[in-house]
PDB file of C-alpha atoms in Angstrom:
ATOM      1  CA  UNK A 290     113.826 109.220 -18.172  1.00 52.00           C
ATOM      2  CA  UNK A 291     113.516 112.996 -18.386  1.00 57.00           C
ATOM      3  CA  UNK A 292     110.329 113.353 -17.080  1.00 57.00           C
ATOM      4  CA  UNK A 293     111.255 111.347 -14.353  1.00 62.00           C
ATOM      5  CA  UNK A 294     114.284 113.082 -13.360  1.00 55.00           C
ATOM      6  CA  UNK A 295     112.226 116.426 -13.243  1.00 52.00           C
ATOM      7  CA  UNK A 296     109.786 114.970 -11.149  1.00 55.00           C
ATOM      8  CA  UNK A 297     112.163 114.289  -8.103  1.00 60.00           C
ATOM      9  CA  UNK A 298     113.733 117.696  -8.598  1.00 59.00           C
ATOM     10  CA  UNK A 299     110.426 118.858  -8.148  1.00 54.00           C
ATOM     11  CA  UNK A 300     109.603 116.943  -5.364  1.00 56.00           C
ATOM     12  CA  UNK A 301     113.151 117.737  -3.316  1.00 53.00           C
ATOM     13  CA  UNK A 302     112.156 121.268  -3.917  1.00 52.00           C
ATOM     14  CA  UNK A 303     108.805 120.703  -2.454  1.00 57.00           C
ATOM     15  CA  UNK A 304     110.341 118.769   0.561  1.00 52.00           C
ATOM     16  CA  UNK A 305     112.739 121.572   1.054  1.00 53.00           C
ATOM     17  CA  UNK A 306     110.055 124.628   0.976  1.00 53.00           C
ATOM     18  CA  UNK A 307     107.683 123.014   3.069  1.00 46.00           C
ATOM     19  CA  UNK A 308     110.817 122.277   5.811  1.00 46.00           C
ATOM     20  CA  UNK A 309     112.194 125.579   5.078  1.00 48.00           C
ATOM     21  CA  UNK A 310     107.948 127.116   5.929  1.00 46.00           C
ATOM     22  CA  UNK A 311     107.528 124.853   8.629  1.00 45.00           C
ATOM     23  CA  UNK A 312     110.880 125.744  10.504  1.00 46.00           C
ATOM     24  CA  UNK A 313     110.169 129.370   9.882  1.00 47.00           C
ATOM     25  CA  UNK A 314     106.362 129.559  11.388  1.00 52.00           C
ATOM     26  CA  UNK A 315     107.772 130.185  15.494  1.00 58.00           C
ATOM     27  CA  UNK A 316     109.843 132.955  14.334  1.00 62.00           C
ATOM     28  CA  UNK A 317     107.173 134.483  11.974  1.00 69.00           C
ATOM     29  CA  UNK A 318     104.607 134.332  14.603  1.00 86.00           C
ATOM     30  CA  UNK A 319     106.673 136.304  16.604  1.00 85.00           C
ATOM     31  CA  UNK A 320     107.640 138.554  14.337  1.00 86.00           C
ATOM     32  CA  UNK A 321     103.958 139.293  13.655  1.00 88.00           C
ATOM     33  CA  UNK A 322     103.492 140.137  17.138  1.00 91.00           C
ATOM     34  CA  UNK A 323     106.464 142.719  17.539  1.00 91.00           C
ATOM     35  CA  UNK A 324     105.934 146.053  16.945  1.00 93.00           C
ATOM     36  CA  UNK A 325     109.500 147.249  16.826  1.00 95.00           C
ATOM     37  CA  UNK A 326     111.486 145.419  14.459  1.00 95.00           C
ATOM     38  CA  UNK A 327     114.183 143.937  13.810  1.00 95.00           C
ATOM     39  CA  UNK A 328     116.063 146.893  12.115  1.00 96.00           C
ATOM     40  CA  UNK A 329     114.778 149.566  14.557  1.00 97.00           C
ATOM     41  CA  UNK A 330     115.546 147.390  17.429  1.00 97.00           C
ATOM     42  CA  UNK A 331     119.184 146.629  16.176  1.00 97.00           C
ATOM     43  CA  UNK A 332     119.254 150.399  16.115  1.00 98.00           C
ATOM     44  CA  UNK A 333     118.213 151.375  19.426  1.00 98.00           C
ATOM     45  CA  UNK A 334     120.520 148.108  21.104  1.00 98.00           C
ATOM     46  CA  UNK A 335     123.554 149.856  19.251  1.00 97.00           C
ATOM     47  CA  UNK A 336     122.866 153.239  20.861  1.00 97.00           C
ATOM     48  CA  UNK A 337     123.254 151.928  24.226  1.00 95.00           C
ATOM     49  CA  UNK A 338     126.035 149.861  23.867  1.00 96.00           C
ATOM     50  CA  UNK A 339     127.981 150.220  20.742  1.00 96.00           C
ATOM     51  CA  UNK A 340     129.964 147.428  19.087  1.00 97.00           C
ATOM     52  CA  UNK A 341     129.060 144.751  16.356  1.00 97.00           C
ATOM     53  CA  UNK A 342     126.173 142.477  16.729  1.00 97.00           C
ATOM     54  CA  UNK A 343     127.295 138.953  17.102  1.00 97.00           C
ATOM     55  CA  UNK A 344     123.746 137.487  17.789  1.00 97.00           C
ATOM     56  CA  UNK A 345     120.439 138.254  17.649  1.00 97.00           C
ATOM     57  CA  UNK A 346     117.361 136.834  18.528  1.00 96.00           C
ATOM     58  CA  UNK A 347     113.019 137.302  19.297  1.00 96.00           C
ATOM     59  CA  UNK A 348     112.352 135.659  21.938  1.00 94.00           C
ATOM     60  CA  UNK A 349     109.258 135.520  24.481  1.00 94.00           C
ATOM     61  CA  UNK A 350     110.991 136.144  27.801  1.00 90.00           C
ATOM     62  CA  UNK A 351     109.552 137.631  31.248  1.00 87.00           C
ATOM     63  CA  UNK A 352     109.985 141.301  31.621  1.00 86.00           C
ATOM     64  CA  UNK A 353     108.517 144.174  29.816  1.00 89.00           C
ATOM     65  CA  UNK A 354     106.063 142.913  27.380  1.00 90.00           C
ATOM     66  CA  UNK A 355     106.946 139.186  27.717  1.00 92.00           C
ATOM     67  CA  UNK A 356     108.400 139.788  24.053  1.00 96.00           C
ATOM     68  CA  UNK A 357     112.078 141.281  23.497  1.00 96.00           C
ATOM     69  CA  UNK A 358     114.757 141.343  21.305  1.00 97.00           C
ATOM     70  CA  UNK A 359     118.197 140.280  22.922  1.00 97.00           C
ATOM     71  CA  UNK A 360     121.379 140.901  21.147  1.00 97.00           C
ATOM     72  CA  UNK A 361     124.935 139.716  21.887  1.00 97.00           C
ATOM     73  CA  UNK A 362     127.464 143.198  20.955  1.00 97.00           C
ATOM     74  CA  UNK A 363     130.939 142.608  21.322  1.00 96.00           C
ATOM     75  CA  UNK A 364     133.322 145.317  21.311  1.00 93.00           C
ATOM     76  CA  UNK A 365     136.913 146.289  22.653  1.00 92.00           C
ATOM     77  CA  UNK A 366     135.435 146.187  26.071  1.00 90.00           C
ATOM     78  CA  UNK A 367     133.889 143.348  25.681  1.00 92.00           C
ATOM     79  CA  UNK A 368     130.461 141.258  25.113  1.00 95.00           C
ATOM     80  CA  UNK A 369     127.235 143.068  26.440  1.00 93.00           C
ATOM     81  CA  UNK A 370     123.514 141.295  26.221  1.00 96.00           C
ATOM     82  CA  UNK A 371     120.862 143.964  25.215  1.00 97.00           C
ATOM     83  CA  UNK A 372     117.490 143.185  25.447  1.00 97.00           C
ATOM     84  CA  UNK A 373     115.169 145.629  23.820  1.00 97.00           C
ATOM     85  CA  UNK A 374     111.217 145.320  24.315  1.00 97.00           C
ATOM     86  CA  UNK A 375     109.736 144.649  21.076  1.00 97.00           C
ATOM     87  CA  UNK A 376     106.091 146.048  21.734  1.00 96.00           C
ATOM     88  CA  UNK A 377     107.792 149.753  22.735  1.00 96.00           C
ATOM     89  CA  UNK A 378     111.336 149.909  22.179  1.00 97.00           C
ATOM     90  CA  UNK A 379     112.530 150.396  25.855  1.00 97.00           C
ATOM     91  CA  UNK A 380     115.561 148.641  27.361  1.00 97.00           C
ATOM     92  CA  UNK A 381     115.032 145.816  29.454  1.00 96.00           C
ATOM     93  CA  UNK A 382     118.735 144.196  30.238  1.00 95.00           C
ATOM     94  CA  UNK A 383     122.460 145.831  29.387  1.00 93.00           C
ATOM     95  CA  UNK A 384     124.949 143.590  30.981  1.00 93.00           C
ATOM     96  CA  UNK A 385     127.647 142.264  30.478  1.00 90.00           C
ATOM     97  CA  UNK A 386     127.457 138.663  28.590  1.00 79.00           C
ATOM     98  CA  UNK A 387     127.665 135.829  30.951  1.00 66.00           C
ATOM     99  CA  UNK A 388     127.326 137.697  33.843  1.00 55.00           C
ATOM    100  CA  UNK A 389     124.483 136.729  36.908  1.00 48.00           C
ATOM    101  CA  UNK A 390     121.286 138.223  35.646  1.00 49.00           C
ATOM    102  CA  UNK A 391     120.088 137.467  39.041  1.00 44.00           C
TER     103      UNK A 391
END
């Protein structure tokens, strides 16, 4: 009974890490293309419009490099979408969340 009880934790754990890998792999990809990361690029999104981060995501997106970092910062003022270029750093969008982007 034991052994058998083990075995299906062992398999739910299997089940789990293989959902958890496979639900990861778009994001890693990414990730593994970006040559700012995710810290740096927090860093550089904060400088221009300072508040706390409320999201944050890697995304492939038109503009700059085609890959960019866009972060939600809300603050007194309000919520501002920063998108920061994740080959070089530079700022591609500061504007105010919601807003027309075109």
């Amino acid at each position: 009974m034991r052994k058998s009880y083990l075995a299906s934790i062992l398999f739910c754990l299997t089940l789990t890490g293989a959902a958890l890998t496979a639900h990861a792999s778009p994001a890693t990809s990414l990730d593994a293309k970006a040559v700012v990361k995710m810290p740096e690029a927090r860093n550089i999104a904060l400088k221009v419009y300072p508040g706390k981060i409320v999201k944050e995501e890697l995304e492939k997106e038109a503009g700059g490099s085609g890959l960019r970092y866009t972060f939600d910062i809300k603050s007194d003022a309000g919520t501002h979408e920063v998108g920061v270029d994740a080959k070089d750093g530079k700022i591609l969008e500061n504007s105010v969340e919601g807003s027309d982007k075109d």
